Amino acid sequence: MAKKLWGARFKKEPNRDFFEFQSSIHYDYKLAQYDIYHSLIHVSALREAGILNEEEEKKLIAGLLELLRDIADNKFKPDLNSEDIHTDIQNKIEEKVGKPAYKLHSLRSRNEQIVFDEKLYCSQQGSILADLVRKVLSSLEFLAQKYGDSYFVGYTHTQRAQVLLFREYSLAFISMLGRDLRRLDNFMDSLWIYIGAGALAGTSIPKKAYNQAIKKSLTFLKEVGKGIGVAKSALDNVSSRDFIVEFLSILAIIQMHLSRLASDFILYSTKEFDFLDLPQEFCTGSSLMPHKKNPDFLELVRGYTGIIYGNLFSLLTLMKGLNLSYNRDMQLDKQALFSSVDIVKKELQLMADFLKKVSLKKENINRVLEDEYLYATELAEFLVYKGVPFQEAHQIVGRLIKYSEEKKVKIKDMPESLLKKFHQEFSSEVLKKILSPEYAISVKKSTFSKASSRNLRKK
Ligand code: ARG
């Protein structure tokens, strides 16, 4: 057990197993860098408040910067016998600078440090995630460019519905992820980081001193790229984790979108559909069946949804009904947060690469486009433009489909006299024209069908 930040009031040492049970160093070490940023501002605030002299301030800052360099050089090794990252950094600073370190923790609490650290983590990871979403978007745009003018089959209820251009199909996912990107940007914009909350009730350091300290720290704060201020409500600051709930919700929505894309691609790559060829580099084989090429990447993306949604629910449940202010329960927010961030980052990174290598099997899609029922809607709309009320047009085409199905005869092969019985505007020539993907796409005026596939994301 390494040196702790507390203990004098106890007659007994903590039970060893309990100490391990309650310590968080084996996961919160990830927050080391952010915790040092907190200390840097705090040291300046202590100096402003006259608690540290110039010499002590200098030594502490130098020690903290040295630790930051160790992290950057991958030399920082957390002592797993420490209770948490805050304690570990305190102990390391003591080792480096000696006596002035005893003043480092003056008038602050781990309660304000942890929320500061977590906010910076969310902010930095948020921008990494946003970059990765942008990468996936550009891969989708690449696909949309490559196959934009190819036809694709649109489904509702997983039943053939209407013809689309592949560009429109891609645009659906581009739109979803575009909104995710906006959500991430809004989240990062509204995330405000506070210092000076103390344990829960604020501290005796004047606001002015904190503000001066923040100003002094602007160089590294800029690097962090976040707005930092003095807590308006100290109590709220140490009590709340809604920013993590929000972040995990955004990750859950991204995950939902990725899993829908994964499901679609799994379905379309089956022999039954055979619309897509998945890159072999992202598939695996079977140990028994020599022919198998399984879409494991997509299946795992879909499968991770349980964990990502679970992480969100775990935090919502953790925070439900918690009395104000800080409770140790809240320590358990971190594994859910780190897990979701790590998984979604990996998925996005792989997805960006995967998508670029997917290819469209146009011949198979074109074969499906011979299904005349895909154009039933266009046929009904043709009648509408001839003045037939839609309800009637719907029934006429419905009867035509029923006849074709029962008699097993293609509409295009029906004699003109028979077609005329359904409606006098029907003729072989007209039907031949309407029952085609070219026509179906050409009459779509409200969509992007004919727009250039460039600038798909622009409104
Ligand atoms: N390890 C704690 C957490 O992650 C840090 C705050 C501890 N505060 C305390 N009073 N024990 O939430």
Coordinates of C-alpha atoms and ligand atoms in Angstrom, one line a residue:
M1 CA 0.0 0.0 0.0
A2 CA 1.6 3.3 -1.1
K3 CA 1.3 6.5 0.9
K4 CA -2.3 7.8 1.2
L5 CA -3.8 11.2 1.2
W6 CA -5.6 10.4 4.5
G7 CA -5.4 8.1 7.5
A8 CA -4.4 9.9 10.7
R9 CA -7.9 9.7 12.2
F10 CA -7.9 5.9 11.9
K11 CA -6.7 3.5 14.5
K12 CA -6.4 0.6 12.1
E13 CA -4.9 0.2 8.7
P14 CA -7.4 -0.6 5.9
N15 CA -8.1 -4.3 5.2
R16 CA -5.7 -5.2 2.3
D17 CA -8.4 -6.8 0.1
F18 CA -10.8 -3.9 0.8
F19 CA -8.0 -1.4 -0.1
E20 CA -7.5 -3.1 -3.4
F21 CA -11.3 -3.3 -3.9
Q22 CA -11.7 0.4 -3.5
S23 CA -8.6 1.6 -5.3
S24 CA -9.0 2.9 -8.9
I25 CA -5.4 3.4 -10.0
H26 CA -5.6 0.4 -12.4
Y27 CA -8.0 2.3 -14.6
D28 CA -7.8 6.0 -13.6
Y29 CA -4.1 6.2 -14.5
K30 CA -5.4 7.1 -17.9
L31 CA -6.3 10.5 -16.4
A32 CA -2.7 11.3 -15.3
Q33 CA -2.1 14.1 -17.8
Y34 CA -5.4 15.9 -17.0
D35 CA -4.8 15.6 -13.3
I36 CA -1.4 17.3 -13.7
Y37 CA -3.2 20.2 -15.6
H38 CA -5.4 20.6 -12.6
S39 CA -2.4 20.7 -10.3
L40 CA -0.7 23.3 -12.6
I41 CA -3.6 25.7 -12.2
H42 CA -4.0 24.9 -8.6
V43 CA -0.4 25.7 -7.8
S44 CA -0.8 29.1 -9.5
A45 CA -3.9 29.7 -7.5
L46 CA -2.1 28.8 -4.3
R47 CA 0.6 31.3 -5.2
E48 CA -1.9 34.0 -5.9
A49 CA -3.5 33.3 -2.6
G50 CA -0.2 33.6 -0.8
I51 CA -0.1 30.0 0.3
L52 CA 3.0 29.2 -1.7
N53 CA 6.1 31.4 -2.1
E54 CA 7.7 32.0 -5.4
E55 CA 10.4 29.3 -4.8
E56 CA 7.8 26.7 -3.9
E57 CA 5.6 27.5 -6.9
K58 CA 8.6 27.2 -9.2
K59 CA 9.7 23.9 -7.8
L60 CA 6.2 22.4 -8.0
I61 CA 5.6 23.7 -11.5
A62 CA 8.9 22.3 -12.7
G63 CA 8.1 18.9 -11.1
L64 CA 4.7 18.8 -12.6
L65 CA 6.0 19.7 -16.1
E66 CA 8.6 17.0 -15.7
L67 CA 5.8 14.5 -15.0
L68 CA 4.0 15.7 -18.1
R69 CA 7.1 15.1 -20.1
D70 CA 7.4 11.6 -18.7
I71 CA 3.9 10.9 -19.8
A72 CA 4.6 12.2 -23.3
D73 CA 7.8 10.1 -23.5
N74 CA 5.9 7.0 -22.3
K75 CA 8.0 6.9 -19.2
F76 CA 5.2 7.5 -16.7
K77 CA 4.6 4.3 -14.7
P78 CA 1.7 4.5 -12.2
D79 CA 2.4 2.8 -8.9
L80 CA -0.4 0.3 -8.7
N81 CA -0.1 0.3 -4.9
S82 CA -1.5 3.8 -4.8
E83 CA -5.1 4.4 -4.1
D84 CA -5.8 6.4 -7.2
I85 CA -4.1 8.7 -9.8
H86 CA -4.4 11.8 -7.6
T87 CA -2.5 10.0 -4.8
D88 CA 0.1 8.6 -7.2
I89 CA 0.8 12.0 -8.7
Q90 CA 1.1 13.6 -5.2
N91 CA 3.6 10.8 -4.2
K92 CA 5.6 11.3 -7.4
I93 CA 5.8 15.0 -6.9
E94 CA 7.0 14.5 -3.4
E95 CA 9.7 12.3 -4.7
K96 CA 10.7 14.9 -7.2
V97 CA 10.6 18.1 -5.3
G98 CA 10.4 17.2 -1.6
K99 CA 9.0 19.5 1.0
P100 CA 7.0 22.0 -1.2
A101 CA 4.9 19.0 -2.3
Y102 CA 3.3 18.9 1.1
K103 CA 1.5 22.1 0.2
L104 CA 0.3 20.9 -3.2
H105 CA -3.0 19.5 -2.0
S106 CA -3.9 22.6 0.1
L107 CA -7.5 23.6 -0.1
R108 CA -8.5 21.1 -2.8
S109 CA -10.2 17.8 -2.9
R110 CA -10.0 14.8 -5.1
N111 CA -13.7 15.5 -5.7
E112 CA -13.0 18.5 -7.8
Q113 CA -9.9 16.9 -9.4
I114 CA -11.7 13.9 -10.7
V115 CA -14.5 15.8 -12.5
F116 CA -11.9 18.2 -14.0
D117 CA -9.9 15.3 -15.2
E118 CA -12.9 13.5 -16.7
K119 CA -14.1 16.6 -18.5
L120 CA -10.8 17.1 -20.1
Y121 CA -10.7 13.5 -21.1
C122 CA -14.1 13.7 -22.6
S123 CA -13.2 16.8 -24.5
Q124 CA -10.0 15.4 -25.9
Q125 CA -11.5 12.1 -26.8
G126 CA -14.5 13.9 -28.3
S127 CA -12.3 15.6 -30.8
I128 CA -10.4 12.4 -31.6
L129 CA -13.8 10.7 -32.2
A130 CA -15.0 13.6 -34.3
D131 CA -12.0 13.2 -36.5
L132 CA -12.7 9.5 -36.9
V133 CA -16.3 10.1 -37.7
R134 CA -15.1 12.5 -40.4
K135 CA -12.8 9.7 -41.8
V136 CA -15.8 7.4 -42.0
L137 CA -17.8 10.1 -43.7
S138 CA -15.1 10.6 -46.3
S139 CA -15.0 6.8 -46.9
L140 CA -18.8 6.8 -47.4
E141 CA -18.4 9.7 -49.7
F142 CA -15.8 7.8 -51.6
L143 CA -18.2 4.9 -52.0
A144 CA -21.0 7.3 -53.0
Q145 CA -18.7 8.8 -55.7
K146 CA -17.5 5.4 -57.0
Y147 CA -20.9 3.8 -57.3
G148 CA -23.2 6.9 -57.0
D149 CA -24.9 6.4 -60.3
S150 CA -25.5 2.6 -59.8
Y151 CA -28.9 1.4 -59.0
F152 CA -29.7 0.0 -55.6
V153 CA -32.7 -1.8 -54.1
G154 CA -34.5 0.0 -51.3
Y155 CA -36.4 -2.1 -48.7
T156 CA -39.1 -1.5 -46.1
H157 CA -39.9 -4.3 -43.7
T158 CA -36.9 -6.1 -45.4
Q159 CA -39.2 -6.5 -48.4
R160 CA -38.3 -5.1 -51.8
A161 CA -39.8 -1.6 -52.0
Q162 CA -38.5 0.9 -54.6
V163 CA -35.4 1.5 -56.7
L164 CA -32.7 3.9 -55.4
L165 CA -29.4 5.1 -56.6
F166 CA -26.5 3.9 -54.5
R167 CA -25.7 7.6 -53.9
E168 CA -29.0 7.9 -52.0
Y169 CA -28.4 4.8 -50.0
S170 CA -24.9 6.1 -49.0
L171 CA -26.4 9.5 -48.3
A172 CA -28.6 8.0 -45.6
F173 CA -25.6 6.9 -43.6
I174 CA -23.7 10.1 -44.4
S175 CA -26.7 12.0 -43.0
M176 CA -26.8 9.9 -39.8
L177 CA -23.0 10.3 -39.1
G178 CA -23.2 13.9 -40.1
R179 CA -25.6 14.5 -37.3
D180 CA -23.4 12.5 -34.9
L181 CA -20.6 14.8 -35.8
R182 CA -22.7 17.8 -35.0
R183 CA -23.7 16.2 -31.7
L184 CA -20.1 15.7 -30.8
D185 CA -19.2 19.3 -31.7
N186 CA -22.1 20.6 -29.7
F187 CA -21.1 18.5 -26.7
M188 CA -17.5 19.7 -26.8
D189 CA -18.7 23.4 -27.2
S190 CA -20.9 23.2 -24.2
L191 CA -18.5 21.4 -21.9
W192 CA -17.3 23.9 -19.4
I193 CA -14.6 22.9 -17.0
Y194 CA -14.4 24.2 -13.4
I195 CA -11.9 24.6 -10.7
G196 CA -12.3 25.7 -7.1
A197 CA -15.1 23.5 -5.9
G198 CA -13.1 22.0 -3.1
A199 CA -14.7 19.0 -1.6
L200 CA -18.3 20.4 -2.2
A201 CA -18.5 23.9 -0.8
G202 CA -15.8 25.9 -2.5
T203 CA -12.6 27.0 -0.9
S204 CA -11.1 30.1 0.8
I205 CA -9.1 31.0 -2.3
P206 CA -10.7 34.1 -3.8
K207 CA -12.3 33.8 -7.2
K208 CA -9.8 36.5 -8.4
A209 CA -6.9 34.2 -7.5
Y210 CA -8.3 31.3 -9.5
N211 CA -9.0 33.6 -12.4
Q212 CA -5.5 34.9 -12.4
A213 CA -4.2 31.3 -12.2
I214 CA -6.4 30.3 -15.2
K215 CA -5.0 33.3 -17.1
K216 CA -1.4 32.2 -16.3
S217 CA -2.1 28.7 -17.4
L218 CA -3.5 29.8 -20.8
T219 CA -0.5 28.4 -22.7
F220 CA -1.2 24.8 -21.8
L221 CA -4.9 25.3 -21.5
K222 CA -4.9 26.4 -25.2
E223 CA -3.2 23.1 -25.9
V224 CA -6.1 21.4 -24.1
G225 CA -8.5 23.6 -26.1
K226 CA -11.1 24.0 -23.5
G227 CA -12.8 26.8 -21.6
I228 CA -12.0 26.7 -17.9
G229 CA -13.6 28.8 -15.2
V230 CA -14.4 29.0 -11.5
A231 CA -17.2 26.7 -10.4
K232 CA -20.5 28.7 -10.1
S233 CA -22.0 25.9 -8.0
A234 CA -19.4 23.9 -6.3
L235 CA -22.0 21.5 -5.1
D236 CA -23.2 20.8 -8.7
N237 CA -19.7 20.6 -9.9
V238 CA -18.6 17.7 -7.7
S239 CA -22.0 16.0 -7.8
S240 CA -22.8 15.9 -11.5
R241 CA -21.9 13.4 -14.2
D242 CA -24.5 14.4 -16.7
F243 CA -21.7 15.4 -19.2
I244 CA -20.6 11.7 -19.2
V245 CA -24.2 10.6 -19.7
E246 CA -24.5 13.0 -22.6
F247 CA -21.2 11.8 -24.1
L248 CA -22.1 8.1 -23.7
S249 CA -25.5 8.9 -25.3
I250 CA -23.8 10.3 -28.3
L251 CA -21.5 7.3 -28.5
A252 CA -24.6 5.0 -28.2
I253 CA -26.2 6.9 -31.1
I254 CA -23.0 6.5 -33.2
Q255 CA -23.0 2.8 -32.3
M256 CA -26.6 2.5 -33.3
H257 CA -25.8 3.9 -36.7
L258 CA -22.7 1.7 -37.1
S259 CA -24.7 -1.4 -36.2
R260 CA -27.4 -0.6 -38.7
L261 CA -24.8 -0.2 -41.4
A262 CA -23.2 -3.4 -40.3
S263 CA -26.5 -5.3 -40.4
D264 CA -27.3 -4.0 -43.9
F265 CA -23.9 -4.9 -45.2
I266 CA -24.1 -8.4 -43.6
L267 CA -27.5 -9.0 -45.3
Y268 CA -26.4 -7.6 -48.7
S269 CA -23.3 -9.7 -48.7
T270 CA -25.1 -13.0 -48.2
K271 CA -25.4 -15.3 -51.2
E272 CA -29.1 -14.7 -51.1
F273 CA -28.7 -11.0 -51.9
D274 CA -25.1 -10.9 -53.1
F275 CA -25.2 -7.1 -53.7
L276 CA -21.9 -6.4 -52.0
D277 CA -18.5 -8.0 -51.9
L278 CA -16.8 -7.5 -48.5
P279 CA -13.1 -7.0 -48.3
Q280 CA -11.4 -10.3 -47.4
E281 CA -9.0 -8.5 -45.0
F282 CA -12.0 -7.9 -42.8
C283 CA -13.5 -11.4 -42.9
T284 CA -12.5 -14.6 -41.3
G285 CA -12.9 -18.3 -42.3
S286 CA -14.3 -21.4 -40.7
S287 CA -12.2 -24.0 -39.0
L288 CA -14.5 -26.7 -40.4
M289 CA -16.2 -25.4 -43.5
P290 CA -13.5 -24.6 -46.0
H291 CA -15.7 -22.3 -48.2
K292 CA -16.7 -19.8 -45.5
K293 CA -15.9 -16.1 -45.7
N294 CA -17.6 -14.6 -42.7
P295 CA -18.4 -10.9 -42.0
D296 CA -16.9 -11.0 -38.5
F297 CA -15.9 -7.3 -38.5
L298 CA -19.5 -6.2 -39.1
E299 CA -20.9 -8.8 -36.7
L300 CA -18.6 -7.6 -33.9
V301 CA -19.6 -4.0 -34.6
R302 CA -23.2 -5.0 -34.3
G303 CA -22.4 -7.1 -31.2
Y304 CA -20.6 -4.3 -29.4
T305 CA -23.9 -2.4 -29.3
G306 CA -24.9 -4.4 -26.2
I307 CA -21.8 -3.2 -24.4
I308 CA -22.1 0.4 -25.6
Y309 CA -25.7 0.7 -24.6
G310 CA -24.9 -1.1 -21.4
N311 CA -22.3 1.4 -20.5
L312 CA -24.8 4.2 -20.9
F313 CA -27.3 2.4 -18.8
S314 CA -24.8 1.5 -16.2
L315 CA -24.0 5.2 -15.7
L316 CA -27.6 6.3 -15.7
T317 CA -28.3 3.7 -13.0
L318 CA -25.2 4.6 -11.1
M319 CA -26.3 8.2 -10.8
K320 CA -30.0 7.6 -10.2
G321 CA -31.1 8.7 -6.8
L322 CA -27.6 9.5 -5.6
N323 CA -27.7 12.0 -2.7
L324 CA -25.8 15.2 -3.2
S325 CA -22.9 15.6 -3.4
Y326 CA -20.0 13.3 -4.2
N327 CA -20.4 9.6 -3.4
R328 CA -17.8 6.9 -4.0
D329 CA -20.3 5.1 -6.2
M330 CA -19.3 7.7 -8.8
Q331 CA -15.8 6.2 -9.1
L332 CA -17.4 3.5 -11.2
D333 CA -18.3 5.9 -14.0
K334 CA -14.9 5.6 -15.5
Q335 CA -14.8 2.0 -16.7
A336 CA -18.0 2.6 -18.6
L337 CA -16.7 5.8 -20.1
F338 CA -13.3 4.4 -21.1
S339 CA -14.8 1.2 -22.5
S340 CA -17.2 3.1 -24.8
V341 CA -14.6 5.5 -26.0
D342 CA -12.1 2.8 -26.8
I343 CA -14.6 0.5 -28.6
V344 CA -16.2 3.3 -30.7
K345 CA -12.8 4.7 -31.6
K346 CA -11.6 1.3 -32.8
E347 CA -14.8 0.6 -34.7
L348 CA -14.7 4.0 -36.5
Q349 CA -11.0 3.6 -37.4
L350 CA -11.6 0.2 -38.9
M351 CA -14.8 1.2 -40.5
A352 CA -13.1 4.0 -42.4
D353 CA -10.7 1.5 -43.9
F354 CA -13.3 -1.2 -44.5
L355 CA -15.8 0.9 -46.4
K356 CA -13.2 2.0 -49.0
K357 CA -12.7 -1.6 -49.9
V358 CA -16.3 -2.7 -50.3
S359 CA -17.4 -3.3 -53.8
L360 CA -20.8 -3.3 -55.4
K361 CA -22.0 -6.3 -57.5
K362 CA -23.9 -4.4 -60.1
E363 CA -24.9 -7.5 -62.1
N364 CA -26.7 -9.0 -59.2
I365 CA -28.5 -5.8 -58.3
N366 CA -29.5 -5.4 -61.9
R367 CA -31.0 -8.9 -61.8
V368 CA -33.3 -7.9 -58.9
L369 CA -34.3 -4.7 -60.8
E370 CA -36.1 -7.0 -63.2
D371 CA -38.7 -7.5 -60.5
E372 CA -41.6 -5.4 -61.9
Y373 CA -43.2 -5.0 -58.5
L374 CA -40.5 -2.6 -57.6
Y375 CA -42.1 -0.1 -60.0
A376 CA -45.7 -0.5 -58.7
T377 CA -45.6 2.9 -57.0
E378 CA -44.4 4.6 -60.1
L379 CA -47.2 3.0 -62.0
A380 CA -49.8 4.2 -59.6
E381 CA -48.3 7.7 -59.7
F382 CA -48.4 7.7 -63.5
L383 CA -52.2 7.2 -63.2
V384 CA -52.4 10.0 -60.6
Y385 CA -50.9 12.4 -63.2
K386 CA -53.5 11.2 -65.6
G387 CA -56.1 12.5 -63.2
V388 CA -57.0 9.2 -61.4
P389 CA -57.6 9.6 -57.7
F390 CA -54.7 8.0 -55.8
Q391 CA -57.0 5.5 -54.0
E392 CA -58.3 4.3 -57.3
A393 CA -54.8 4.2 -58.9
H394 CA -53.6 2.2 -55.9
Q395 CA -56.3 -0.4 -56.4
I396 CA -55.9 -0.6 -60.1
V397 CA -52.2 -1.4 -59.7
G398 CA -53.0 -3.7 -56.8
R399 CA -55.3 -5.7 -59.1
L400 CA -52.7 -5.8 -61.8
I401 CA -50.1 -7.2 -59.4
K402 CA -52.6 -9.8 -58.1
Y403 CA -53.4 -10.9 -61.6
S404 CA -49.7 -11.1 -62.5
E405 CA -49.0 -13.1 -59.4
E406 CA -51.9 -15.5 -59.8
K407 CA -51.4 -16.1 -63.5
K408 CA -47.6 -16.1 -63.2
V409 CA -47.4 -13.7 -66.0
K410 CA -45.1 -10.7 -66.2
I411 CA -46.9 -7.3 -66.6
K412 CA -44.6 -6.5 -69.6
D413 CA -45.8 -9.8 -71.3
M414 CA -49.5 -9.0 -70.9
P415 CA -51.3 -8.3 -74.2
E416 CA -52.4 -4.7 -74.7
S417 CA -56.1 -5.6 -74.6
L418 CA -55.6 -7.1 -71.1
L419 CA -53.7 -4.1 -69.9
K420 CA -56.5 -1.8 -71.1
K421 CA -58.9 -3.7 -68.9
F422 CA -57.0 -2.4 -65.9
H423 CA -56.9 1.1 -67.2
Q424 CA -57.3 2.7 -70.6
E425 CA -54.1 4.8 -70.1
F426 CA -52.1 1.5 -69.9
S427 CA -50.4 0.4 -73.1
S428 CA -47.5 -2.0 -73.7
E429 CA -45.3 0.9 -74.6
V430 CA -46.1 3.0 -71.6
L431 CA -45.7 0.1 -69.2
K432 CA -42.4 -1.0 -70.7
K433 CA -41.2 2.6 -70.1
I434 CA -42.5 2.8 -66.5
L435 CA -41.4 -0.6 -65.3
S436 CA -37.7 0.3 -65.4
P437 CA -35.1 1.7 -63.0
E438 CA -34.3 4.6 -65.4
Y439 CA -37.9 5.8 -65.3
A440 CA -38.2 5.2 -61.5
I441 CA -35.2 7.4 -60.8
S442 CA -36.0 10.0 -63.5
V443 CA -39.4 10.8 -61.9
K444 CA -37.9 11.4 -58.4
K445 CA -37.7 15.1 -58.2
S446 CA -37.7 15.6 -54.4
T447 CA -34.5 13.7 -53.8
F448 CA -30.8 13.9 -54.5
S449 CA -31.0 11.3 -57.3
K450 CA -29.7 13.6 -60.0
A451 CA -27.5 15.8 -57.8
S452 CA -23.8 15.5 -58.1
S453 CA -22.4 13.1 -55.6
R454 CA -20.0 15.7 -54.6
N455 CA -21.0 17.9 -51.6
L456 CA -23.4 15.2 -50.4
R457 CA -23.2 16.5 -46.9
K458 CA -24.1 20.1 -47.8
K459 CA -27.7 21.0 -47.3
Ligands
ARG1 N1 -11.3 7.8 -7.2 C1 -12.3 8.8 -7.0 C2 -13.3 8.7 -8.2 O1 -13.0 8.3 -9.2 C3 -11.8 10.1 -6.9 C4 -12.5 11.0 -5.9 C5 -12.3 10.4 -4.6 N2 -12.9 11.2 -3.6 C6 -13.1 10.8 -2.3 N3 -13.6 11.5 -1.5 N4 -12.7 9.5 -2.0 O2 -14.4 9.2 -8.1

